Coordinates of N, CA and C in Angstrom, one line a residue:
X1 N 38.2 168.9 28.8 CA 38.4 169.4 30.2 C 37.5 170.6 30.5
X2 N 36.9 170.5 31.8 CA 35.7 171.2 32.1 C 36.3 172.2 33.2
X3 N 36.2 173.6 33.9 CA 36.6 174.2 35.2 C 35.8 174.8 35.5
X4 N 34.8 174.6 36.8 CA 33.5 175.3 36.9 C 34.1 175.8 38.6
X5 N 33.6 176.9 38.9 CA 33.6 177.9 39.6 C 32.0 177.6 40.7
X6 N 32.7 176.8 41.9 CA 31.5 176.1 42.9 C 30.9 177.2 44.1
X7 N 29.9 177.5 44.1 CA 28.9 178.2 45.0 C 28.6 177.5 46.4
X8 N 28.7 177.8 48.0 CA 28.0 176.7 48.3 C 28.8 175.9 48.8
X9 N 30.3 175.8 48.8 CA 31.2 174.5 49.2 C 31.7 175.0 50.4
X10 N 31.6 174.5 51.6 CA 32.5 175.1 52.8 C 33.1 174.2 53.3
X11 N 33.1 172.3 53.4 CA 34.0 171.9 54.1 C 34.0 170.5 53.2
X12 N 35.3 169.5 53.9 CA 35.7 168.6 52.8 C 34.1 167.1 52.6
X13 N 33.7 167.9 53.3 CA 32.5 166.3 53.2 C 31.7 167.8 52.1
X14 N 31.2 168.8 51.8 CA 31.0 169.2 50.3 C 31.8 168.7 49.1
X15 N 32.8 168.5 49.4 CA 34.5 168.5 48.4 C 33.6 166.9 48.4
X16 N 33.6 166.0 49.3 CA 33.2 164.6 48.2 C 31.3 164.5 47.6
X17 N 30.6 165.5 48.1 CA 29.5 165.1 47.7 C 29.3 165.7 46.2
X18 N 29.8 166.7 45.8 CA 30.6 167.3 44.6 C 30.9 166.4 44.0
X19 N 32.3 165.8 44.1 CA 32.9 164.8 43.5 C 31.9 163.8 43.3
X20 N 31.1 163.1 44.5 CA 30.2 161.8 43.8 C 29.4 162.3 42.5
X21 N 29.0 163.6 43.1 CA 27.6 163.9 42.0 C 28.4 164.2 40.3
X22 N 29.5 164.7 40.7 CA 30.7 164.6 38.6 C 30.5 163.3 38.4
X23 N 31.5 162.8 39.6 CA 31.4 161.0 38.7 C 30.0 160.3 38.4
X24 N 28.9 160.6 38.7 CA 27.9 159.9 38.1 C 27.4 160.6 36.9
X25 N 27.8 161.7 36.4 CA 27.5 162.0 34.8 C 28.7 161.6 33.8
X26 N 27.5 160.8 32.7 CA 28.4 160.1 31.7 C 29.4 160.7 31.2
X27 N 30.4 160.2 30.9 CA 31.7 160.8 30.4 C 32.7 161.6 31.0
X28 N 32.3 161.5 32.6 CA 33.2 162.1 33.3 C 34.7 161.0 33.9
X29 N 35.7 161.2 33.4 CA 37.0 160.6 33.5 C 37.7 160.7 34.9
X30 N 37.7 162.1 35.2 CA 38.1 162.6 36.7 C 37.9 163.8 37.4
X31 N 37.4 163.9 38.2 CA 37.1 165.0 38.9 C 38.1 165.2 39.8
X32 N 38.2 166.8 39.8 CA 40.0 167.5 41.3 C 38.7 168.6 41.6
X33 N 38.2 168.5 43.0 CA 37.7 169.6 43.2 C 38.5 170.8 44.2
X34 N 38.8 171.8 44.5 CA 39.3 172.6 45.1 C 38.6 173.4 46.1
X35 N 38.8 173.1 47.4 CA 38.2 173.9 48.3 C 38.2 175.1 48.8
X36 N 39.4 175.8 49.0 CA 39.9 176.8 48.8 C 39.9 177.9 47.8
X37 N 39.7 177.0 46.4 CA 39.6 178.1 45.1 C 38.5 177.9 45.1
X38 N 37.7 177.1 45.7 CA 35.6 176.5 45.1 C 35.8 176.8 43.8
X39 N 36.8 175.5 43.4 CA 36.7 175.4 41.9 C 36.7 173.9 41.7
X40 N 35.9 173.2 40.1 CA 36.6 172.0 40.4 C 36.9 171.7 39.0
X41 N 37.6 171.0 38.6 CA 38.6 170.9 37.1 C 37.9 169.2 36.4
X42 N 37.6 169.2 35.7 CA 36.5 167.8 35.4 C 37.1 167.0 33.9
X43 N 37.6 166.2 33.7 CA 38.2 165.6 32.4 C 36.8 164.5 32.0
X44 N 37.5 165.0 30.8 CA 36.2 163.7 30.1 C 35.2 164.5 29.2
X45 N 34.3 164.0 28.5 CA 33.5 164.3 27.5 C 32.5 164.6 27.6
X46 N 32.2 165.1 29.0 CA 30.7 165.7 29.6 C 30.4 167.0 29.1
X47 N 29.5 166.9 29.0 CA 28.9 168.7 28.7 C 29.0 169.9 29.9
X48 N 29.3 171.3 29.7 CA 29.3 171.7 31.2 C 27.8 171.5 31.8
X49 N 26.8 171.6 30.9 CA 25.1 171.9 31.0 C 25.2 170.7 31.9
X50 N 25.8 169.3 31.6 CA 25.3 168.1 31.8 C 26.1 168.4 34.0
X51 N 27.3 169.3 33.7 CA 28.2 168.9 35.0 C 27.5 170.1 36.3
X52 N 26.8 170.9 35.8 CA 26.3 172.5 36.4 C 25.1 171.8 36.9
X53 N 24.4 170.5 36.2 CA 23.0 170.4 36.3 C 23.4 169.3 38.0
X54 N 24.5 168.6 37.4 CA 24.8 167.7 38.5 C 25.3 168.1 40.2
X55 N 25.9 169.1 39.5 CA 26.4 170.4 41.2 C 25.2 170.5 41.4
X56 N 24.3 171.1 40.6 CA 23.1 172.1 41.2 C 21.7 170.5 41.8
X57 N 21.6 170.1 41.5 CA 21.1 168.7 42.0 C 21.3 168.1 43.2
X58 N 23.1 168.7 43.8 CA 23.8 167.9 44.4 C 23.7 169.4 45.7
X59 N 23.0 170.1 44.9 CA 22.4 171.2 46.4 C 23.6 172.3 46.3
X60 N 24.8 172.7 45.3 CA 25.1 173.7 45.0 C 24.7 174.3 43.8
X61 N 26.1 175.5 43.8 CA 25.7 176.5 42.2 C 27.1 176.2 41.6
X62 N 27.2 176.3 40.1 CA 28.5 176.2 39.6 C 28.2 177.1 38.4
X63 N 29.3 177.6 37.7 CA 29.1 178.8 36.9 C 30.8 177.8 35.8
X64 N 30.4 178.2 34.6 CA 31.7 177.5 33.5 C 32.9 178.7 33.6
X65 N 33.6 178.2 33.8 CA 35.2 179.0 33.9 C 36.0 179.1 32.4
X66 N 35.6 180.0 31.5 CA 36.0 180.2 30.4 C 38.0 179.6 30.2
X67 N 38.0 179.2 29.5 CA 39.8 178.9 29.4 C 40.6 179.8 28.7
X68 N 41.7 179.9 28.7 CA 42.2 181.4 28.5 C 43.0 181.3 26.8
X69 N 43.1 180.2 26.2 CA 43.4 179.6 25.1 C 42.7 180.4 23.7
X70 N 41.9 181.2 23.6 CA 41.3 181.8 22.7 C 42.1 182.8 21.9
X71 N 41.7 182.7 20.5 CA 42.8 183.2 18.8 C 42.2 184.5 19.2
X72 N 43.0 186.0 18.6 CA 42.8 187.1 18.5 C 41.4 187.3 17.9
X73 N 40.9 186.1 16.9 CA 39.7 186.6 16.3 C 38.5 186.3 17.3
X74 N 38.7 185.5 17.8 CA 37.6 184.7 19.3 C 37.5 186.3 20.2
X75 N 38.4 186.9 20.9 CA 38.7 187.6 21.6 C 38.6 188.8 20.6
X76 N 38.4 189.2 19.6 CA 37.9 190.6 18.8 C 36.1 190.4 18.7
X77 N 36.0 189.1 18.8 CA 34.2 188.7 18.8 C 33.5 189.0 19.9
X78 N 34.2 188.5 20.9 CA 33.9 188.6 22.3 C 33.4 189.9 22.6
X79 N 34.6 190.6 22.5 CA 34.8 192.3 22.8 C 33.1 192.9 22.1
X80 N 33.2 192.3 20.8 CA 32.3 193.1 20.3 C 30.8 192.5 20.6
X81 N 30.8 191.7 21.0 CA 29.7 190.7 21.9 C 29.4 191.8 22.9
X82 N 30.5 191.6 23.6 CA 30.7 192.5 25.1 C 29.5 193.7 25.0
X83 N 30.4 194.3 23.9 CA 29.7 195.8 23.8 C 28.7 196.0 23.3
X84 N 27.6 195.3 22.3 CA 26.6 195.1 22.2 C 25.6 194.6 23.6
X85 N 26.1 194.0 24.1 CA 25.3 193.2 25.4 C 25.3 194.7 26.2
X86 N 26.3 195.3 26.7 CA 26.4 196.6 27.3 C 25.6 197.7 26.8
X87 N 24.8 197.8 25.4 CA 24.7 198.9 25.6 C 23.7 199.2 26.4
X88 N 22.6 198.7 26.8 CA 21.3 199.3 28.2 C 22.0 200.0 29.4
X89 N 23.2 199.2 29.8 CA 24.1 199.9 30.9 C 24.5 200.9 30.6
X90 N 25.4 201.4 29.2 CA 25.6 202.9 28.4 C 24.2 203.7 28.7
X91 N 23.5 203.1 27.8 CA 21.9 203.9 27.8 C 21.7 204.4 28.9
X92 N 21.1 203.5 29.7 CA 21.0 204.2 31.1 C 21.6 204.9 31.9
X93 N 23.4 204.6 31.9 CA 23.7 206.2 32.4 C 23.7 207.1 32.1
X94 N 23.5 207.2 30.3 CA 23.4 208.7 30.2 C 21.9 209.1 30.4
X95 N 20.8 208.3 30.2 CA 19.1 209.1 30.8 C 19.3 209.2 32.2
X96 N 20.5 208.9 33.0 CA 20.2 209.3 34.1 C 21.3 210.6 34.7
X97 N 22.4 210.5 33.3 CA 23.4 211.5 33.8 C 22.2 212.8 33.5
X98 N 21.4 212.6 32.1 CA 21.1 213.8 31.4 C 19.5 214.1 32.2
X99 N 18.8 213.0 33.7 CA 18.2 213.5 34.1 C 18.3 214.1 35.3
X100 N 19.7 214.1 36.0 CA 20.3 214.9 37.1 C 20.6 216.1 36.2
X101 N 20.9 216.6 35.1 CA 21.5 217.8 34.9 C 20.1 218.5 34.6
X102 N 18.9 218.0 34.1 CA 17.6 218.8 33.7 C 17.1 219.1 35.2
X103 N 17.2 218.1 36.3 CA 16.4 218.3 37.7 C 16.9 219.5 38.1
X104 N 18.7 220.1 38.1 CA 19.1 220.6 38.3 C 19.5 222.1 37.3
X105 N 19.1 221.8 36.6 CA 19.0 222.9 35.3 C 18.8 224.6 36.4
X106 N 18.7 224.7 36.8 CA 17.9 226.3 37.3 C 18.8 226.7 38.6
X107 N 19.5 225.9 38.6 CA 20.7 225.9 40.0 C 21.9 224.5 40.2
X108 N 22.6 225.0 39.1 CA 24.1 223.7 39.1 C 24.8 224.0 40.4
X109 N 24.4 222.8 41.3 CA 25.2 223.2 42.5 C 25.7 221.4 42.3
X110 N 27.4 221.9 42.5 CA 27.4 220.2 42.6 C 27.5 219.4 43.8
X111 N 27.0 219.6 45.0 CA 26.3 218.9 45.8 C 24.9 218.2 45.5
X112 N 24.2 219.0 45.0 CA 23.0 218.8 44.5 C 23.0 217.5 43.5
X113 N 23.9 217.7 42.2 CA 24.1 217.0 41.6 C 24.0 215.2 41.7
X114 N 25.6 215.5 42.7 CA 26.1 214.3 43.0 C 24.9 213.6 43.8
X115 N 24.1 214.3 44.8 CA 22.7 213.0 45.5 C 21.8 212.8 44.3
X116 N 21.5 213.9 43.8 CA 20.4 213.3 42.6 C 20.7 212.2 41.7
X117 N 22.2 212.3 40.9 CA 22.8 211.4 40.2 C 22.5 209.6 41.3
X118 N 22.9 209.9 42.4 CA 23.0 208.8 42.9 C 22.0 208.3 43.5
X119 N 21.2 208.9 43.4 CA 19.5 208.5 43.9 C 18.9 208.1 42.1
X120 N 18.7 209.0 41.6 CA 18.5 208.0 40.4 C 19.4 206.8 39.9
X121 N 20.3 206.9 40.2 CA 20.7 205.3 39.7 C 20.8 204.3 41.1
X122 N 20.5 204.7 42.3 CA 19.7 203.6 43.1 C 18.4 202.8 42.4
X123 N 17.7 204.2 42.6 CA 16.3 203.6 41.7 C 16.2 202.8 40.5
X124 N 16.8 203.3 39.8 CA 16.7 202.5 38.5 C 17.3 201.3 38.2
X125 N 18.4 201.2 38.9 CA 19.4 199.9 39.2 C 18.3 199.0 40.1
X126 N 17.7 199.6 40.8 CA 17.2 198.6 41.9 C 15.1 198.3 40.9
X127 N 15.0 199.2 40.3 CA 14.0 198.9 38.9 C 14.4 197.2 38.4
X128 N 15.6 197.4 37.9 CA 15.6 196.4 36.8 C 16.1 194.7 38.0
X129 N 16.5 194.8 39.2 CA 16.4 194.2 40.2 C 15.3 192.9 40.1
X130 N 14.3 193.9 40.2 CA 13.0 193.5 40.7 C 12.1 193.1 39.4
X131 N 12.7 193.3 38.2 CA 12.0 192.4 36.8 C 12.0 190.8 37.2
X132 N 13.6 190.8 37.6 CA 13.8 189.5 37.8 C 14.2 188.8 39.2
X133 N 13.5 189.5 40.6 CA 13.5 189.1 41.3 C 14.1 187.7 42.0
X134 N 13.2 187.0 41.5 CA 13.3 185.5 42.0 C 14.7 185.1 41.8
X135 N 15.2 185.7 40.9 CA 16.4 185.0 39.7 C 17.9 185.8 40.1
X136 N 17.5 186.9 40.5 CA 18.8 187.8 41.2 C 19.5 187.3 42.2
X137 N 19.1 187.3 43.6 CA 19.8 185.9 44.6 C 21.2 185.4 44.4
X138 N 20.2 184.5 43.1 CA 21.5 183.4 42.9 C 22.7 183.6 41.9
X139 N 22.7 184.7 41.0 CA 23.4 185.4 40.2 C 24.3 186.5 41.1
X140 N 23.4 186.9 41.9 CA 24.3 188.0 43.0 C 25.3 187.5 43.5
X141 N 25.2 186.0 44.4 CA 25.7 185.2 44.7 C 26.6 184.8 44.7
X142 N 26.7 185.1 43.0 CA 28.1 184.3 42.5 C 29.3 185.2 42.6
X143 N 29.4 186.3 42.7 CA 30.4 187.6 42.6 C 30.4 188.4 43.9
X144 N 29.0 188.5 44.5 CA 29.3 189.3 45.7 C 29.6 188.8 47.0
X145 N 30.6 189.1 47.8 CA 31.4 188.4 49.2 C 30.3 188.3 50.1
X146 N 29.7 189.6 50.7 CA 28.9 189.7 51.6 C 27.5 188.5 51.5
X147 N 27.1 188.4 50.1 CA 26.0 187.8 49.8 C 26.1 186.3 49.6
X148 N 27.5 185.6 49.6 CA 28.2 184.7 49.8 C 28.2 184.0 51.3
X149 N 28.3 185.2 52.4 CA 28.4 185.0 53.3 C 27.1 185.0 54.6
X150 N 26.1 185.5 53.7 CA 25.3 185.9 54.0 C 23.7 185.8 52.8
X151 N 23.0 184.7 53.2 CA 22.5 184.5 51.4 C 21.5 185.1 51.5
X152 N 20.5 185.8 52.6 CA 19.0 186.6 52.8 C 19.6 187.8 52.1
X153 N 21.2 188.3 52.0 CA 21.5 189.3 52.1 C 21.1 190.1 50.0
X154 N 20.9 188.8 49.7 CA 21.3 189.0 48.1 C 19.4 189.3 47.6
X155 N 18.4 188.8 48.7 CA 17.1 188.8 48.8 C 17.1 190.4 49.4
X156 N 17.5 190.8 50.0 CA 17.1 192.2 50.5 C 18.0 193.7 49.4
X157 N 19.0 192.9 48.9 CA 19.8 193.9 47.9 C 18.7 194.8 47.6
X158 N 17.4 194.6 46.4 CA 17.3 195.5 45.7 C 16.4 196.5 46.5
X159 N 16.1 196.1 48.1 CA 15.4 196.6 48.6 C 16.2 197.7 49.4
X160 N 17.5 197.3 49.6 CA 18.6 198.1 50.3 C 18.5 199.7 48.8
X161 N 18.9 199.3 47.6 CA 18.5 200.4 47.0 C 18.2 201.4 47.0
X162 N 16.6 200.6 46.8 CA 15.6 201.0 46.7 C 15.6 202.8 47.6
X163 N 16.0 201.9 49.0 CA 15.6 202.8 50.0 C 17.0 204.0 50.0
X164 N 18.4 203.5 49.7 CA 19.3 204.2 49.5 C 19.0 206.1 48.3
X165 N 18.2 204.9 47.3 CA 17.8 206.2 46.5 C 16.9 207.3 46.8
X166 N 16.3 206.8 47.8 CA 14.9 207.9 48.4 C 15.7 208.4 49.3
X167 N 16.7 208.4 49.7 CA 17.0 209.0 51.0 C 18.1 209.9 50.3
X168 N 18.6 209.6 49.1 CA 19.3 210.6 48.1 C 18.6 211.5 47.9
X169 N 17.8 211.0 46.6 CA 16.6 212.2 46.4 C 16.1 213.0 47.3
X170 N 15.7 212.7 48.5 CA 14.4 213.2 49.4 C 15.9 213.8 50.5
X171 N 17.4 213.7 50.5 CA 18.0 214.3 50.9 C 17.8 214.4 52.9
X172 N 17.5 213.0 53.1 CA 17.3 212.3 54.9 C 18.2 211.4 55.0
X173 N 19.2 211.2 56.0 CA 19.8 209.9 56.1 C 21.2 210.0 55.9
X174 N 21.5 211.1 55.2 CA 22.9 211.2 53.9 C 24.1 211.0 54.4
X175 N 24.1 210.6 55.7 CA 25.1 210.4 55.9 C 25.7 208.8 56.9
X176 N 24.6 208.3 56.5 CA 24.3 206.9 56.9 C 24.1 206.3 55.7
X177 N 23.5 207.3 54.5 CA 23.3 206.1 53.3 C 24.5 206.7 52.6
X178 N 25.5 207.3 52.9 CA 27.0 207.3 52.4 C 27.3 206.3 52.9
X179 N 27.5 206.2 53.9 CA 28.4 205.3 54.6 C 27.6 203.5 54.3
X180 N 26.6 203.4 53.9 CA 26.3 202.1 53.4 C 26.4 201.9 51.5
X181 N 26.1 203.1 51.1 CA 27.1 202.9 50.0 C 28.5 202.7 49.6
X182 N 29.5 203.2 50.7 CA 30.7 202.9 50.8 C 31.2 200.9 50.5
X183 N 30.0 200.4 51.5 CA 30.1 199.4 52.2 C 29.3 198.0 51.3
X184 N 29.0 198.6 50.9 CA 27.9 197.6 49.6 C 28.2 197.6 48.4
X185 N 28.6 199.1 48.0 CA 29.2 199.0 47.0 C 30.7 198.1 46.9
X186 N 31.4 198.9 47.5 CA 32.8 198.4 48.1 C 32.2 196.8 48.0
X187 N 31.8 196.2 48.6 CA 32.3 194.7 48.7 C 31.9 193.9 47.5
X188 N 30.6 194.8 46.5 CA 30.6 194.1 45.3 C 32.0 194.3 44.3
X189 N 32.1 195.8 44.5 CA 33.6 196.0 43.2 C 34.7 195.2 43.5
X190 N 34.5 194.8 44.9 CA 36.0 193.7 44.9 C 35.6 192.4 44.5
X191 N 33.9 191.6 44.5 CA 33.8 190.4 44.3 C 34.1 190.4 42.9
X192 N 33.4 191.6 41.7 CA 33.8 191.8 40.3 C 35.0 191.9 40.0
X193 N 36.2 192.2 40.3 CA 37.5 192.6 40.3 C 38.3 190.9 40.5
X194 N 37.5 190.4 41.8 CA 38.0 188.3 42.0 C 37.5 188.2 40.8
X195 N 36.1 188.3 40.3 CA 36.3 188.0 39.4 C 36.7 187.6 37.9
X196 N 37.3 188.9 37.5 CA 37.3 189.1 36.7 C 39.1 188.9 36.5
X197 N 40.0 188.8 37.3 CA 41.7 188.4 37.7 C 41.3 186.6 37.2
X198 N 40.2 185.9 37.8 CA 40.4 184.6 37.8 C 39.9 184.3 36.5
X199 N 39.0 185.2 35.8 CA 38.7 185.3 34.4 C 37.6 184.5 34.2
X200 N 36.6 184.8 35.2 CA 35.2 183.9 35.5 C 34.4 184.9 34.2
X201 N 33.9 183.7 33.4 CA 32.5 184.4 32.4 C 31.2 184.0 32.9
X202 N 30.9 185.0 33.8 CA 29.6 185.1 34.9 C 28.7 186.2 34.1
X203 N 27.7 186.2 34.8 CA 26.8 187.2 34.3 C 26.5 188.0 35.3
X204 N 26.8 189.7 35.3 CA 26.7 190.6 35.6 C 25.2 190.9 36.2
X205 N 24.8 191.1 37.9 CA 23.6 191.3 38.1 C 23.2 192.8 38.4
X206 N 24.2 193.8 38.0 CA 23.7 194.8 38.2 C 22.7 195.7 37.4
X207 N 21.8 195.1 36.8 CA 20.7 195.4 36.3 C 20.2 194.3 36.3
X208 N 20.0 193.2 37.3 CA 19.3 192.3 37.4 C 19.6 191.2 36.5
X209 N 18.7 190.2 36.4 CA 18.6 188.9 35.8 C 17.9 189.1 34.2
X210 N 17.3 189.9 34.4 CA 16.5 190.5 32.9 C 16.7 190.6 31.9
X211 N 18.2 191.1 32.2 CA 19.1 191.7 30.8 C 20.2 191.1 31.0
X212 N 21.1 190.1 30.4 CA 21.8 189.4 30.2 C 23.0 190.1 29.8
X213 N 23.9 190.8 31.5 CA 25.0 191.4 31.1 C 26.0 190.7 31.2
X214 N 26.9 191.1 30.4 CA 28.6 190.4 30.9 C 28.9 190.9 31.9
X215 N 29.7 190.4 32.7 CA 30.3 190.4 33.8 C 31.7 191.8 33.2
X216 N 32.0 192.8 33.0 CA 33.2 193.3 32.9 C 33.7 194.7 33.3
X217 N 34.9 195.4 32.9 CA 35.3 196.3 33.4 C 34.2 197.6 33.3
X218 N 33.2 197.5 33.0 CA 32.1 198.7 32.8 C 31.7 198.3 34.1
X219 N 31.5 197.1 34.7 CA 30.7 197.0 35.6 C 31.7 197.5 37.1
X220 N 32.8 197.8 36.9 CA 33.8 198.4 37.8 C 33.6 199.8 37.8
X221 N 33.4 200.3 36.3 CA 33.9 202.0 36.4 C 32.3 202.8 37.2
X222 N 31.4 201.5 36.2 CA 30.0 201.9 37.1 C 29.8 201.9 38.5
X223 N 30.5 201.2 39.7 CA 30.8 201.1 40.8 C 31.6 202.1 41.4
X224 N 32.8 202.4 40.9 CA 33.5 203.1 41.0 C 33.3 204.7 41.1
X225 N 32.5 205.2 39.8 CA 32.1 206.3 39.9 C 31.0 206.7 41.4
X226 N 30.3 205.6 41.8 CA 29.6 205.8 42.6 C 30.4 205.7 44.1
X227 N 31.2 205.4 44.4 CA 32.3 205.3 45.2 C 32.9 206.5 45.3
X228 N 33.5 207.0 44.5 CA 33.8 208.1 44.2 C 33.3 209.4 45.1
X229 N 31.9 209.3 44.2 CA 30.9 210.7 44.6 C 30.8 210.0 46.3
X230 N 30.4 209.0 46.5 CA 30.1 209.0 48.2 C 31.3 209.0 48.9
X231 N 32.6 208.4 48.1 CA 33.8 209.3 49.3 C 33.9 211.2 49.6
X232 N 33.5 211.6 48.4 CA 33.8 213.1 48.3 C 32.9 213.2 49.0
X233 N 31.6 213.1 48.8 CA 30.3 213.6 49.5 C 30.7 213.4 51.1
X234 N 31.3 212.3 51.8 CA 31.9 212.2 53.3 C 32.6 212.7 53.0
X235 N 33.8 213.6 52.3 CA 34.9 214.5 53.4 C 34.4 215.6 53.0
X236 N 33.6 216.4 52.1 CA 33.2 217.6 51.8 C 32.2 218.0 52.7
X237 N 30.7 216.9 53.1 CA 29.4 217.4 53.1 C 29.6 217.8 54.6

């Protein structure tokens, strides 16, 4: 049994074009698609490669919905999978914690801080974006609401950034690009958070398509801390 997590489905004539396109790959027994959860549950001896190729053919996206059945030792491999895959995300915050504290080396003011911190990790987040441009979109897609609902939105992401960080740095805007960090950010930490309750093993596009992150609670605290600094920065600045 197969449970893939459907991109792309909004009404019941999707729910049977779905279903036709499972039943014509070999060894598929029965297909339950779910409209509401845009999930569909697939029995039989199909491969997921064989069932993801057949959605995506059939003009959606489907992503494999890990099963929750795994031994202590599966789940001590994982973790340590996890954290190996993560460490560029580690790396990178600290070259970016330790280059907000050198910019600011000659005057620790922590207003100062907090825009620099968050204008460097605009930029550099929205760097590794644009390695893999073409391929971002559709990975964004799969976790974030707004980009879900809106699919040019997932094409302009790393350009929204981009420009969020210059207006940090260069210290113009700051209170319009608070308030769209609230609101971008915000709607990705809740698509990661769905995701991650329903126990989707997705891949993480906050450093893009390039680098092959896991989807997990790092990718919350990394959100979060930036949430953070731009609530404070609106009731202090």
């Amino acid at each position: 049994m197969a449970e893939l997590h459907i991109i792309g489905m909004h009404c019941d004539a999707c729910v049977s074009t779905i279903e036709r396109a499972l039943y014509q790959v070999e060894g598929v027994s029965k297909v339950v698609v779910n409209l509401n959860q845009n999930r569909a549950v697939i029995d039989g001896n199909a491969t997921p490669k064989d069932l993801a190729k057949a959605i995506h053919d059939a003009g959606y996206e489907a992503t494999l919905i890990e099963g929750n059945s795994e031994n202590d030792n599966d789940a001590e491999k994982r973790s340590e999978g996890n954290s190996t895959k993560l460490f560029p995300l580690y790396l990178i915050f600290f070259y970016i914690t330790v280059s907000t504290l050198l910019i600011n080396r000659s005057n620790i003011n922590l207003t100062d801080v907090m825009f620099d911190f968050m204008g460097l990790f605009y930029i550099v987040f929205s760097f590794f974006k644009f390695l893999d441009y073409r391929n971002f979109p559709k990975t964004f897609k799969i976790y974030d609401p707004i980009a879900q609902i809106i699919p040019v939105y997932g094409w302009l992401y790393p350009f929204i950034e981009s420009l969020l960080g210059l207006a940090f740095l260069m210290r113009t805007e700051l209170y319009l690009s608070l308030l769209i960090t609230l609101v971008i950010l915000g709607a990705t930490t809740f698509g990661v958070v769905r995701s991650l309750i329903n126990k989707k093993s997705i891949q993480c596009a906050c450093l893009g398509t390039a680098l092959n992150l896991p989807m997990t609670t790092a990718t919350i605290v990394e959100n979060s801390i930036m949430l953070l600094m731009a609530s404070w920065m609106l009731i202090t600045f």
